Amino acid sequence: MSEIKKIYTFGTSFTQGGGFEFDVIHSDYKKIYEGLGEELTQYNFSWPGQLQKLLPNIEIINLAKSGYGNERIYRLATDLILSEEFNKDETLLLFEFSTVGRKEYYSKKLKDFIIVNYGQSTLDGFAKTYKQKKELSDSELESLPDRNFFENLVEKTLNDDIQIDLMYFNILRFLSLLNNKK
């Protein structure tokens, strides 16, 4: 058996280190953590960052993203394990699955994914990270879906019971893929 050389972590805000966005939080909040002798970065305060300190000879790669859900996890992990350079004997994958209420939509215009967070078939929020893309002009940004678009989409297309069934089916299918690939 080979020795583990890389650990990939997948998940949501809990795994990314949500709440420790030191680059955007109020300075009073930073003062609470300054005396710990840690560099104040989100990675250092995430559990994968803490794991890195415990396992300094293993590369820890944190692919989690706050607000996103299982569809992103399936997509990134599948791309990884199906890539030519993936070595299953030297790699460990750790997953923090999300609950229902997070849906990915692909934007052809953006050539990227937009995440929608919802509950009880109502919109809670949507990712606005595409608003930060420097290669998009103001007019291009204005033509992208807004909150009203996603509120209507969620209200008209998402059913909580169906989404729960789909989530279980997709997790089972994803775990079957992982089992098949050993």
CSV table of N, CA, C and O in Angstrom, one decimal, residues 46-174:
chain,number,residue,atom,x,y,z
A,46,SER,N,-9.5,27.3,8.9
A,46,SER,CA,-10.3,26.2,8.4
A,46,SER,C,-9.8,24.9,9.0
A,46,SER,O,-8.7,24.7,9.4
A,47,TRP,N,-10.7,23.9,9.0
A,47,TRP,CA,-10.3,22.6,9.5
A,47,TRP,C,-9.2,21.9,8.6
A,47,TRP,O,-8.3,21.3,9.1
A,48,PRO,N,-9.3,22.1,7.3
A,48,PRO,CA,-8.2,21.6,6.4
A,48,PRO,C,-6.9,22.3,6.7
A,48,PRO,O,-5.8,21.7,6.7
A,49,GLY,N,-6.9,23.6,7.1
A,49,GLY,CA,-5.7,24.3,7.5
A,49,GLY,C,-5.1,23.8,8.8
A,49,GLY,O,-3.9,23.7,8.9
A,50,GLN,N,-6.0,23.4,9.7
A,50,GLN,CA,-5.5,22.8,10.9
A,50,GLN,C,-5.0,21.4,10.7
A,50,GLN,O,-4.0,21.0,11.3
A,51,LEU,N,-5.6,20.7,9.8
A,51,LEU,CA,-5.1,19.4,9.4
A,51,LEU,C,-3.7,19.5,8.8
A,51,LEU,O,-2.9,18.6,9.1
A,52,GLN,N,-3.5,20.5,8.0
A,52,GLN,CA,-2.2,20.7,7.4
A,52,GLN,C,-1.1,20.8,8.5
A,52,GLN,O,0.0,20.3,8.3
A,53,LYS,N,-1.4,21.5,9.6
A,53,LYS,CA,-0.4,21.7,10.7
A,53,LYS,C,-0.1,20.3,11.3
A,53,LYS,O,1.0,20.1,11.8
A,54,LEU,N,-1.1,19.5,11.4
A,54,LEU,CA,-0.9,18.1,12.0
A,54,LEU,C,-0.2,17.2,11.1
A,54,LEU,O,0.4,16.2,11.5
A,55,LEU,N,-0.4,17.4,9.7
A,55,LEU,CA,0.3,16.5,8.7
A,55,LEU,C,1.1,17.3,7.8
A,55,LEU,O,0.8,17.5,6.6
A,56,PRO,N,2.2,17.9,8.3
A,56,PRO,CA,3.0,18.8,7.4
A,56,PRO,C,3.7,18.2,6.2
A,56,PRO,O,4.0,18.9,5.3
A,57,ASN,N,3.8,16.9,6.2
A,57,ASN,CA,4.4,16.2,5.0
A,57,ASN,C,3.4,15.8,4.0
A,57,ASN,O,3.8,15.1,3.0
A,58,ILE,N,2.1,16.1,4.2
A,58,ILE,CA,1.1,15.7,3.2
A,58,ILE,C,0.5,17.1,2.7
A,58,ILE,O,0.2,18.0,3.5
A,59,GLU,N,0.3,17.1,1.4
A,59,GLU,CA,-0.3,18.3,0.8
A,59,GLU,C,-1.8,18.3,1.0
A,59,GLU,O,-2.4,17.3,0.6
A,60,ILE,N,-2.3,19.3,1.6
A,60,ILE,CA,-3.8,19.4,1.8
A,60,ILE,C,-4.3,20.5,0.8
A,60,ILE,O,-3.8,21.6,0.8
A,61,ILE,N,-5.2,20.1,0.0
A,61,ILE,CA,-5.8,21.0,-1.0
A,61,ILE,C,-7.3,21.1,-0.7
A,61,ILE,O,-8.1,20.2,-0.8
A,62,ASN,N,-7.6,22.4,-0.3
A,62,ASN,CA,-9.0,22.7,0.1
A,62,ASN,C,-9.8,23.2,-1.1
A,62,ASN,O,-9.6,24.3,-1.5
A,63,LEU,N,-10.7,22.4,-1.6
A,63,LEU,CA,-11.6,22.8,-2.7
A,63,LEU,C,-13.0,23.2,-2.3
A,63,LEU,O,-13.9,23.3,-3.1
A,64,ALA,N,-13.2,23.5,-1.0
A,64,ALA,CA,-14.5,23.9,-0.5
A,64,ALA,C,-14.8,25.3,-0.9
A,64,ALA,O,-13.9,26.1,-1.1
A,65,LYS,N,-16.1,25.6,-1.0
A,65,LYS,CA,-16.5,27.0,-1.3
A,65,LYS,C,-17.8,27.3,-0.5
A,65,LYS,O,-18.8,26.6,-0.6
A,66,SER,N,-17.8,28.4,0.2
A,66,SER,CA,-18.9,28.8,1.0
A,66,SER,C,-20.1,29.1,0.1
A,66,SER,O,-20.0,29.6,-0.9
A,67,GLY,N,-21.3,28.6,0.6
A,67,GLY,CA,-22.5,28.8,-0.1
A,67,GLY,C,-22.9,27.8,-1.1
A,67,GLY,O,-24.0,27.6,-1.5
A,68,TYR,N,-21.9,27.1,-1.6
A,68,TYR,CA,-22.1,26.1,-2.7
A,68,TYR,C,-22.5,24.8,-2.1
A,68,TYR,O,-22.4,24.6,-0.9
A,69,GLY,N,-22.9,23.8,-2.9
A,69,GLY,CA,-23.4,22.6,-2.4
A,69,GLY,C,-22.8,21.3,-3.1
A,69,GLY,O,-21.7,21.4,-3.6
A,70,ASN,N,-23.6,20.3,-3.0
A,70,ASN,CA,-23.1,19.0,-3.5
A,70,ASN,C,-22.8,18.9,-5.0
A,70,ASN,O,-21.9,18.2,-5.4
A,71,GLU,N,-23.6,19.6,-5.8
A,71,GLU,CA,-23.3,19.6,-7.2
A,71,GLU,C,-21.9,20.0,-7.6
A,71,GLU,O,-21.3,19.4,-8.4
A,72,ARG,N,-21.4,21.0,-6.9
A,72,ARG,CA,-20.0,21.5,-7.1
A,72,ARG,C,-19.1,20.4,-6.6
A,72,ARG,O,-18.0,20.1,-7.2
A,73,ILE,N,-19.4,19.8,-5.5
A,73,ILE,CA,-18.5,18.7,-4.9
A,73,ILE,C,-18.4,17.6,-5.9
A,73,ILE,O,-17.3,17.1,-6.3
A,74,TYR,N,-19.6,17.1,-6.5
A,74,TYR,CA,-19.6,16.0,-7.4
A,74,TYR,C,-18.7,16.4,-8.7
A,74,TYR,O,-18.0,15.6,-9.2
A,75,ARG,N,-19.0,17.6,-9.2
A,75,ARG,CA,-18.3,18.0,-10.4
A,75,ARG,C,-16.8,18.1,-10.2
A,75,ARG,O,-16.0,17.5,-11.0
A,76,LEU,N,-16.3,18.7,-9.1
A,76,LEU,CA,-14.9,18.9,-8.9
A,76,LEU,C,-14.2,17.5,-8.6
A,76,LEU,O,-13.1,17.2,-9.1
A,77,ALA,N,-14.8,16.7,-7.8
A,77,ALA,CA,-14.2,15.4,-7.4
A,77,ALA,C,-14.2,14.5,-8.6
A,77,ALA,O,-13.2,13.8,-8.8
A,78,THR,N,-15.3,14.5,-9.4
A,78,THR,CA,-15.3,13.6,-10.6
A,78,THR,C,-14.2,14.0,-11.6
A,78,THR,O,-13.5,13.2,-12.1
A,79,ASP,N,-14.1,15.3,-11.8
A,79,ASP,CA,-13.0,15.8,-12.7
A,79,ASP,C,-11.7,15.4,-12.2
A,79,ASP,O,-10.8,14.9,-12.9
A,80,LEU,N,-11.5,15.4,-10.9
A,80,LEU,CA,-10.2,15.0,-10.3
A,80,LEU,C,-9.9,13.6,-10.4
A,80,LEU,O,-8.9,13.2,-10.9
A,81,ILE,N,-10.9,12.7,-10.1
A,81,ILE,CA,-10.6,11.3,-10.1
A,81,ILE,C,-10.5,10.7,-11.5
A,81,ILE,O,-9.9,9.7,-11.7
A,82,LEU,N,-11.1,11.4,-12.5
A,82,LEU,CA,-11.1,10.9,-13.9
A,82,LEU,C,-9.9,11.5,-14.6
A,82,LEU,O,-9.7,11.2,-15.8
A,83,SER,N,-9.1,12.4,-14.0
A,83,SER,CA,-8.0,13.0,-14.7
A,83,SER,C,-6.8,12.0,-14.7
A,83,SER,O,-6.7,11.1,-13.9
A,84,GLU,N,-6.0,12.2,-15.7
A,84,GLU,CA,-4.9,11.3,-16.0
A,84,GLU,C,-3.8,11.3,-14.8
A,84,GLU,O,-3.2,10.3,-14.5
A,85,GLU,N,-3.6,12.5,-14.2
A,85,GLU,CA,-2.6,12.6,-13.2
A,85,GLU,C,-3.1,12.1,-11.8
A,85,GLU,O,-2.3,12.1,-10.9
A,86,PHE,N,-4.3,11.8,-11.6
A,86,PHE,CA,-4.9,11.3,-10.3
A,86,PHE,C,-4.3,10.0,-9.9
A,86,PHE,O,-4.3,9.0,-10.7
A,87,ASN,N,-3.7,9.9,-8.7
A,87,ASN,CA,-3.2,8.7,-8.2
A,87,ASN,C,-4.0,8.3,-7.0
A,87,ASN,O,-3.7,8.8,-5.9
A,88,LYS,N,-4.9,7.3,-7.2
A,88,LYS,CA,-5.8,6.9,-6.1
A,88,LYS,C,-5.0,6.3,-4.9
A,88,LYS,O,-5.5,6.4,-3.8
A,89,ASP,N,-3.9,5.7,-5.1
A,89,ASP,CA,-3.1,5.1,-4.1
A,89,ASP,C,-2.4,6.1,-3.1
A,89,ASP,O,-2.0,5.7,-2.1
A,90,GLU,N,-2.2,7.3,-3.6
A,90,GLU,CA,-1.5,8.3,-2.8
A,90,GLU,C,-2.4,9.5,-2.4
A,90,GLU,O,-1.9,10.5,-2.0
A,91,THR,N,-3.7,9.3,-2.7
A,91,THR,CA,-4.6,10.5,-2.4
A,91,THR,C,-5.8,10.0,-1.6
A,91,THR,O,-6.3,9.0,-1.7
A,92,LEU,N,-6.2,10.9,-0.7
A,92,LEU,CA,-7.3,10.7,0.2
A,92,LEU,C,-8.3,11.9,-0.1
A,92,LEU,O,-7.9,13.0,-0.2
A,93,LEU,N,-9.6,11.6,-0.3
A,93,LEU,CA,-10.6,12.5,-0.5
A,93,LEU,C,-11.5,12.6,0.7
A,93,LEU,O,-12.0,11.6,1.2
A,94,LEU,N,-11.8,13.8,1.2
A,94,LEU,CA,-12.6,14.0,2.4
A,94,LEU,C,-13.8,15.0,2.0
A,94,LEU,O,-13.5,16.0,1.4
A,95,PHE,N,-15.0,14.5,2.3
A,95,PHE,CA,-16.2,15.3,1.8
A,95,PHE,C,-17.0,15.7,3.0
A,95,PHE,O,-17.3,15.0,3.9
A,96,GLU,N,-17.5,17.0,2.9
A,96,GLU,CA,-18.5,17.5,3.8
A,96,GLU,C,-19.7,17.8,2.9
A,96,GLU,O,-19.7,18.8,2.1
A,97,PHE,N,-20.7,16.9,2.8
A,97,PHE,CA,-21.8,17.1,2.0
A,97,PHE,C,-22.7,18.2,2.6
A,97,PHE,O,-22.8,18.4,3.8
A,98,SER,N,-23.4,18.9,1.7
A,98,SER,CA,-24.3,20.0,2.1
A,98,SER,C,-25.7,19.3,2.2
A,98,SER,O,-26.0,18.2,1.8
A,99,THR,N,-26.6,20.1,2.8
A,99,THR,CA,-28.0,19.7,2.8
A,99,THR,C,-28.7,20.2,1.5
A,99,THR,O,-28.1,20.8,0.7
A,100,VAL,N,-30.0,19.9,1.4
A,100,VAL,CA,-30.8,20.4,0.3
A,100,VAL,C,-30.9,21.9,0.4
A,100,VAL,O,-30.7,22.5,1.5
A,101,GLY,N,-31.1,22.6,-0.7
A,101,GLY,CA,-31.3,24.0,-0.7
A,101,GLY,C,-30.2,24.8,-1.4
A,101,GLY,O,-30.1,26.0,-1.3
A,102,ARG,N,-29.4,24.0,-2.1
A,102,ARG,CA,-28.3,24.7,-2.9
A,102,ARG,C,-28.3,24.0,-4.3
A,102,ARG,O,-28.1,22.8,-4.4
A,103,LYS,N,-28.5,24.9,-5.3
A,103,LYS,CA,-28.6,24.4,-6.7
A,103,LYS,C,-27.7,25.2,-7.6
A,103,LYS,O,-27.6,26.4,-7.5
A,104,GLU,N,-27.0,24.5,-8.4
A,104,GLU,CA,-26.1,25.1,-9.4
A,104,GLU,C,-26.8,25.3,-10.8
A,104,GLU,O,-27.5,24.4,-11.2
A,105,TYR,N,-26.6,26.4,-11.4
A,105,TYR,CA,-27.0,26.6,-12.8
A,105,TYR,C,-25.8,27.1,-13.5
A,105,TYR,O,-25.0,27.9,-13.1
A,106,TYR,N,-25.7,26.6,-14.8
A,106,TYR,CA,-24.6,27.0,-15.6
A,106,TYR,C,-25.0,28.1,-16.5
A,106,TYR,O,-26.1,28.1,-17.1
A,107,SER,N,-24.2,29.2,-16.6
A,107,SER,CA,-24.5,30.3,-17.4
A,107,SER,C,-23.6,30.2,-18.7
A,107,SER,O,-22.4,30.2,-18.6
A,108,LYS,N,-24.2,30.1,-19.8
A,108,LYS,CA,-23.5,30.1,-21.1
A,108,LYS,C,-22.7,31.4,-21.3
A,108,LYS,O,-21.6,31.4,-21.8
A,109,LYS,N,-23.4,32.4,-20.9
A,109,LYS,CA,-22.8,33.8,-21.1
A,109,LYS,C,-21.5,33.9,-20.2
A,109,LYS,O,-20.5,34.4,-20.7
A,110,LEU,N,-21.6,33.5,-19.0
A,110,LEU,CA,-20.5,33.6,-18.1
A,110,LEU,C,-19.4,32.5,-18.3
A,110,LEU,O,-18.3,32.6,-17.9
A,111,LYS,N,-19.9,31.4,-18.9
A,111,LYS,CA,-19.1,30.2,-18.9
A,111,LYS,C,-18.6,29.8,-17.5
A,111,LYS,O,-17.5,29.4,-17.3
A,112,ASP,N,-19.6,29.8,-16.6
A,112,ASP,CA,-19.3,29.5,-15.2
A,112,ASP,C,-20.7,29.2,-14.5
A,112,ASP,O,-21.7,29.4,-15.1
A,113,PHE,N,-20.6,28.7,-13.3
A,113,PHE,CA,-21.7,28.3,-12.5
A,113,PHE,C,-22.2,29.4,-11.6
A,113,PHE,O,-21.4,30.1,-11.1
A,114,ILE,N,-23.5,29.4,-11.4
A,114,ILE,CA,-24.1,30.3,-10.4
A,114,ILE,C,-24.8,29.4,-9.4
A,114,ILE,O,-25.5,28.5,-9.8
A,115,ILE,N,-24.6,29.7,-8.1
A,115,ILE,CA,-25.3,28.9,-7.1
A,115,ILE,C,-26.5,29.7,-6.6
A,115,ILE,O,-26.5,30.9,-6.4
A,116,VAL,N,-27.6,28.9,-6.4
A,116,VAL,CA,-28.8,29.5,-5.8
A,116,VAL,C,-29.0,28.8,-4.5
A,116,VAL,O,-29.0,27.5,-4.4
A,117,ASN,N,-29.3,29.5,-3.4
A,117,ASN,CA,-29.6,29.0,-2.1
A,117,ASN,C,-31.1,29.2,-1.9
A,117,ASN,O,-31.6,30.4,-2.1
A,118,TYR,N,-31.8,28.2,-1.5
A,118,TYR,CA,-33.3,28.3,-1.3
A,118,TYR,C,-33.7,27.5,-0.1
A,118,TYR,O,-33.0,26.6,0.3
A,119,GLY,N,-34.9,27.8,0.3
A,119,GLY,CA,-35.6,27.0,1.4
A,119,GLY,C,-37.1,27.1,1.3
A,119,GLY,O,-37.6,28.2,1.0
A,120,GLN,N,-37.8,26.0,1.4
A,120,GLN,CA,-39.3,26.1,1.3
A,120,GLN,C,-39.7,26.7,0.0
A,120,GLN,O,-40.6,27.5,-0.1
A,121,SER,N,-38.9,26.3,-1.1
A,121,SER,CA,-39.2,26.8,-2.4
A,121,SER,C,-39.2,28.3,-2.6
A,121,SER,O,-39.9,28.9,-3.4
A,122,THR,N,-38.4,29.0,-1.7
A,122,THR,CA,-38.2,30.5,-1.8
A,122,THR,C,-36.7,30.7,-1.8
A,122,THR,O,-36.0,30.0,-1.2
A,123,LEU,N,-36.4,31.8,-2.6
A,123,LEU,CA,-35.0,32.1,-2.7
A,123,LEU,C,-34.4,32.7,-1.4
A,123,LEU,O,-35.0,33.6,-0.8
A,124,ASP,N,-33.3,32.2,-1.0
A,124,ASP,CA,-32.5,32.7,0.2
A,124,ASP,C,-31.4,33.6,-0.3
A,124,ASP,O,-31.1,34.6,0.3
A,125,GLY,N,-30.8,33.3,-1.4
A,125,GLY,CA,-29.8,34.1,-2.0
A,125,GLY,C,-29.2,33.4,-3.2
A,125,GLY,O,-29.5,32.3,-3.5
A,126,PHE,N,-28.3,34.1,-3.9
A,126,PHE,CA,-27.6,33.5,-5.0
A,126,PHE,C,-26.2,34.1,-5.1
A,126,PHE,O,-26.0,35.2,-4.6
A,127,ALA,N,-25.3,33.3,-5.7
A,127,ALA,CA,-23.9,33.8,-5.7
A,127,ALA,C,-23.7,34.9,-6.6
A,127,ALA,O,-24.2,34.9,-7.8
A,128,LYS,N,-23.1,35.9,-6.1
A,128,LYS,CA,-22.8,37.1,-7.0
A,128,LYS,C,-21.4,37.2,-7.3
A,128,LYS,O,-20.9,38.2,-7.7
A,129,THR,N,-20.7,36.1,-7.2
A,129,THR,CA,-19.2,36.1,-7.5
A,129,THR,C,-19.0,36.5,-9.0
A,129,THR,O,-17.9,37.0,-9.3
A,130,TYR,N,-19.9,36.2,-9.8
A,130,TYR,CA,-19.7,36.6,-11.2
A,130,TYR,C,-19.7,38.1,-11.4
A,130,TYR,O,-19.1,38.6,-12.3
A,131,LYS,N,-20.2,38.8,-10.4
A,131,LYS,CA,-20.2,40.3,-10.5
A,131,LYS,C,-18.7,40.8,-10.3
A,131,LYS,O,-18.4,41.9,-10.5
A,132,GLN,N,-17.9,39.9,-9.8
A,132,GLN,CA,-16.5,40.3,-9.6
A,132,GLN,C,-15.5,39.9,-10.7
A,132,GLN,O,-14.4,40.2,-10.7
A,133,LYS,N,-16.1,39.4,-11.8
A,133,LYS,CA,-15.3,39.0,-12.9
A,133,LYS,C,-14.8,40.2,-13.7
A,133,LYS,O,-15.6,41.0,-14.3
A,134,LYS,N,-13.5,40.5,-13.7
A,134,LYS,CA,-13.0,41.7,-14.3
A,134,LYS,C,-13.1,41.7,-15.8
A,134,LYS,O,-13.1,42.8,-16.4
A,135,GLU,N,-13.2,40.6,-16.4
A,135,GLU,CA,-13.3,40.5,-17.9
A,135,GLU,C,-14.6,40.9,-18.4
A,135,GLU,O,-14.8,40.9,-19.6
A,136,LEU,N,-15.6,41.1,-17.5
A,136,LEU,CA,-17.0,41.4,-18.0
A,136,LEU,C,-17.2,42.9,-17.9
A,136,LEU,O,-16.9,43.5,-16.9
A,137,SER,N,-17.8,43.5,-18.9
A,137,SER,CA,-18.1,44.9,-18.9
A,137,SER,C,-19.3,45.2,-18.1
A,137,SER,O,-20.1,44.2,-17.7
A,138,ASP,N,-19.6,46.4,-17.7
A,138,ASP,CA,-20.8,46.8,-16.9
A,138,ASP,C,-22.0,46.4,-17.7
A,138,ASP,O,-23.0,45.9,-17.1
A,139,SER,N,-22.1,46.6,-19.0
A,139,SER,CA,-23.3,46.2,-19.7
A,139,SER,C,-23.5,44.7,-19.8
A,139,SER,O,-24.6,44.2,-19.7
A,140,GLU,N,-22.4,43.9,-19.8
A,140,GLU,CA,-22.5,42.5,-19.7
A,140,GLU,C,-23.0,42.0,-18.4
A,140,GLU,O,-23.9,41.2,-18.3
A,141,LEU,N,-22.5,42.7,-17.3
A,141,LEU,CA,-23.0,42.3,-16.0
A,141,LEU,C,-24.4,42.6,-15.8
A,141,LEU,O,-25.2,41.9,-15.2
A,142,GLU,N,-24.9,43.7,-16.3
A,142,GLU,CA,-26.3,44.1,-16.2
A,142,GLU,C,-27.2,43.2,-16.9
A,142,GLU,O,-28.4,43.1,-16.6
A,143,SER,N,-26.7,42.5,-17.9
A,143,SER,CA,-27.6,41.6,-18.7
A,143,SER,C,-27.7,40.2,-18.1
A,143,SER,O,-28.4,39.3,-18.5
A,144,LEU,N,-26.9,40.0,-17.0
A,144,LEU,CA,-27.0,38.7,-16.3
A,144,LEU,C,-28.2,38.5,-15.4
A,144,LEU,O,-28.8,39.5,-15.0
A,145,PRO,N,-28.5,37.3,-15.0
A,145,PRO,CA,-29.7,37.1,-14.1
A,145,PRO,C,-29.5,37.9,-12.8
A,145,PRO,O,-28.4,37.9,-12.3
A,146,ASP,N,-30.6,38.4,-12.3
A,146,ASP,CA,-30.7,39.1,-11.1
A,146,ASP,C,-31.5,38.4,-10.1
A,146,ASP,O,-32.0,37.3,-10.3
A,147,ARG,N,-31.7,39.0,-8.9
A,147,ARG,CA,-32.5,38.3,-7.8
A,147,ARG,C,-33.9,37.9,-8.3
A,147,ARG,O,-34.4,36.9,-8.0
A,148,ASN,N,-34.6,38.8,-9.0
A,148,ASN,CA,-35.9,38.5,-9.5
A,148,ASN,C,-36.0,37.3,-10.4
A,148,ASN,O,-36.9,36.5,-10.3
A,149,PHE,N,-35.0,37.2,-11.2
A,149,PHE,CA,-34.9,36.0,-12.1
A,149,PHE,C,-34.8,34.7,-11.3
A,149,PHE,O,-35.6,33.8,-11.5
A,150,PHE,N,-34.0,34.7,-10.3
A,150,PHE,CA,-33.8,33.5,-9.5
A,150,PHE,C,-35.0,33.3,-8.6
A,150,PHE,O,-35.3,32.1,-8.3
A,151,GLU,N,-35.6,34.3,-8.1
A,151,GLU,CA,-36.8,34.1,-7.2
A,151,GLU,C,-37.9,33.4,-8.0
A,151,GLU,O,-38.5,32.5,-7.6
A,152,ASN,N,-38.1,33.9,-9.3
A,152,ASN,CA,-39.1,33.3,-10.1
A,152,ASN,C,-38.7,31.8,-10.5
A,152,ASN,O,-39.6,30.9,-10.5
A,153,LEU,N,-37.5,31.6,-10.8
A,153,LEU,CA,-37.0,30.3,-11.1
A,153,LEU,C,-37.2,29.3,-10.0
A,153,LEU,O,-37.8,28.2,-10.2
A,154,VAL,N,-36.8,29.7,-8.8
A,154,VAL,CA,-37.0,28.8,-7.6
A,154,VAL,C,-38.5,28.5,-7.4
A,154,VAL,O,-38.9,27.4,-7.2
A,155,GLU,N,-39.3,29.6,-7.4
A,155,GLU,CA,-40.7,29.5,-7.1
A,155,GLU,C,-41.4,28.5,-8.1
A,155,GLU,O,-42.3,27.8,-7.7
A,156,LYS,N,-41.0,28.6,-9.4
A,156,LYS,CA,-41.7,27.9,-10.4
A,156,LYS,C,-41.1,26.5,-10.7
A,156,LYS,O,-41.8,25.7,-11.3
A,157,THR,N,-39.9,26.2,-10.3
A,157,THR,CA,-39.3,25.0,-10.7
A,157,THR,C,-38.9,24.0,-9.5
A,157,THR,O,-38.7,22.8,-9.8
A,158,LEU,N,-38.6,24.5,-8.3
A,158,LEU,CA,-38.1,23.7,-7.3
A,158,LEU,C,-39.1,23.3,-6.3
A,158,LEU,O,-39.9,24.1,-5.8
A,159,ASN,N,-39.2,22.0,-6.0
A,159,ASN,CA,-40.0,21.4,-5.1
A,159,ASN,C,-39.2,20.7,-4.0
A,159,ASN,O,-38.3,19.8,-4.4
A,160,ASP,N,-39.3,21.1,-2.8
A,160,ASP,CA,-38.4,20.6,-1.7
A,160,ASP,C,-38.4,19.0,-1.6
A,160,ASP,O,-37.3,18.5,-1.5
A,161,ASP,N,-39.5,18.4,-1.7
A,161,ASP,CA,-39.5,16.9,-1.6
A,161,ASP,C,-38.8,16.3,-2.8
A,161,ASP,O,-38.1,15.3,-2.6
A,162,ILE,N,-39.0,16.8,-4.0
A,162,ILE,CA,-38.3,16.3,-5.1
A,162,ILE,C,-36.8,16.5,-5.0
A,162,ILE,O,-36.0,15.6,-5.3
A,163,GLN,N,-36.4,17.7,-4.6
A,163,GLN,CA,-35.0,18.0,-4.4
A,163,GLN,C,-34.3,17.1,-3.4
A,163,GLN,O,-33.2,16.7,-3.6
A,164,ILE,N,-35.0,16.8,-2.3
A,164,ILE,CA,-34.5,15.9,-1.3
A,164,ILE,C,-34.3,14.5,-2.0
A,164,ILE,O,-33.2,13.9,-1.8
A,165,ASP,N,-35.3,14.0,-2.7
A,165,ASP,CA,-35.1,12.7,-3.4
A,165,ASP,C,-33.9,12.7,-4.4
A,165,ASP,O,-33.1,11.8,-4.4
A,166,LEU,N,-33.8,13.8,-5.1
A,166,LEU,CA,-32.7,14.0,-6.1
A,166,LEU,C,-31.4,14.0,-5.3
A,166,LEU,O,-30.4,13.4,-5.8
A,167,MET,N,-31.3,14.7,-4.2
A,167,MET,CA,-30.1,14.8,-3.5
A,167,MET,C,-29.6,13.4,-3.0
A,167,MET,O,-28.5,13.0,-3.2
A,168,TYR,N,-30.5,12.6,-2.5
A,168,TYR,CA,-30.2,11.2,-2.1
A,168,TYR,C,-29.7,10.4,-3.2
A,168,TYR,O,-28.7,9.7,-3.2
A,169,PHE,N,-30.5,10.5,-4.4
A,169,PHE,CA,-30.1,9.7,-5.5
A,169,PHE,C,-28.7,10.1,-6.0
A,169,PHE,O,-27.9,9.3,-6.4
A,170,ASN,N,-28.4,11.4,-6.1
A,170,ASN,CA,-27.2,11.9,-6.6
A,170,ASN,C,-26.0,11.5,-5.7
A,170,ASN,O,-24.9,11.2,-6.2
A,171,ILE,N,-26.2,11.6,-4.4
A,171,ILE,CA,-25.2,11.2,-3.5
A,171,ILE,C,-24.9,9.7,-3.6
A,171,ILE,O,-23.7,9.3,-3.7
A,172,LEU,N,-25.9,8.9,-3.8
A,172,LEU,CA,-25.7,7.4,-4.0
A,172,LEU,C,-25.0,7.2,-5.3
A,172,LEU,O,-24.1,6.4,-5.3
A,173,ARG,N,-25.4,7.9,-6.3
A,173,ARG,CA,-24.7,7.7,-7.6
A,173,ARG,C,-23.2,8.1,-7.5
A,173,ARG,O,-22.3,7.5,-8.0
A,174,PHE,N,-22.9,9.3,-6.9
A,174,PHE,CA,-21.6,9.7,-6.7
A,174,PHE,C,-20.7,8.8,-5.9
A,174,PHE,O,-19.6,8.4,-6.3
